[in-house]
Amino acid sequence: MGYHTDAAALYAQMNEIQTDRGLDLMEAAAPQNGERVLDLGCGTGNLTRELARRVGPEGSVLGLDPDMDRLDVARMTTPNELTNLRFELGRGEALDSVDSNSRDMVFSNYVVHWVDAREDLLREVYRCLKPGGRATFEFCGHFSEFVQDLVDETLASGQSFPNPFSVYPPSDWREMLERVGFEVDQCELLQISYHYASYEEFAAWWEGTTHGTVGMDRLDPAYIEKLQRYFDGGGVFASNSIRFRARKP
């Protein structure tokens, strides 16, 4: 189910930080020429297109996302020459369109903190991977004080997120991965910085990343004023992410 087309377009314009993190994650994932890759939670396709370029015409990439509006943007912004790439509507917890033992790699950037049934997702990823295939993910870790305040203020305004938007520590993720059957090469907490040149830029990112379900104009005016002062002339806040790299034996 899609949310708001305007929010999807806004996300495509304002997700530079997530894209930069995704490109760094891609270096760790090291997609190879000829590989078959699943991009789980592909959004508007920025990273999916780069994956397609890296696996080359002998490889293939499937971009999967539950937000039809973001998929519409992804399809509209994908050049015709990328014939080894397609986008589909779907959820990671039920990868019905993906054959078992068919993928060399499953890649996912800043997605699974939106997923409730996380062990179901990992079992589906494991099923789809070939023996020796790898899963490379990055997503939100525990909230920094700034992000927790933002989440609390959003919920206090009577608004809700499109999915749970909850986080678990790396130890819980490692246990889940091993329970499913993965061999874990990396599972750790990373601290990253988010920089926005103005309050307006920050607000556009928050509305876009929450699929258009959150409106900044509905937050407490005093809190908005506080954010406007904070981002006046540019502002930075810290956040945490979890990165794991795991293999199917």
mmCIF file of C-alpha atoms in Angstrom, residues 10 33 54 70 96 184 215:
data_model
loop_
_atom_site.group_PDB
_atom_site.id
_atom_site.type_symbol
_atom_site.label_atom_id
_atom_site.label_comp_id
_atom_site.label_asym_id
_atom_site.label_seq_id
_atom_site.Cartn_x
_atom_site.Cartn_y
_atom_site.Cartn_z
ATOM 1 C CA LEU A 10 10.345 14.467 -1.184
ATOM 2 C CA ASN A 33 29.672 -8.917 -11.766
ATOM 3 C CA ARG A 54 27.852 -3.023 -10.273
ATOM 4 C CA ARG A 70 8.179 5.186 -3.803
ATOM 5 C CA ASP A 96 6.690 -14.972 -2.122
ATOM 6 C CA VAL A 184 27.632 -13.718 11.413
ATOM 7 C CA GLY A 215 3.290 16.541 9.454
#
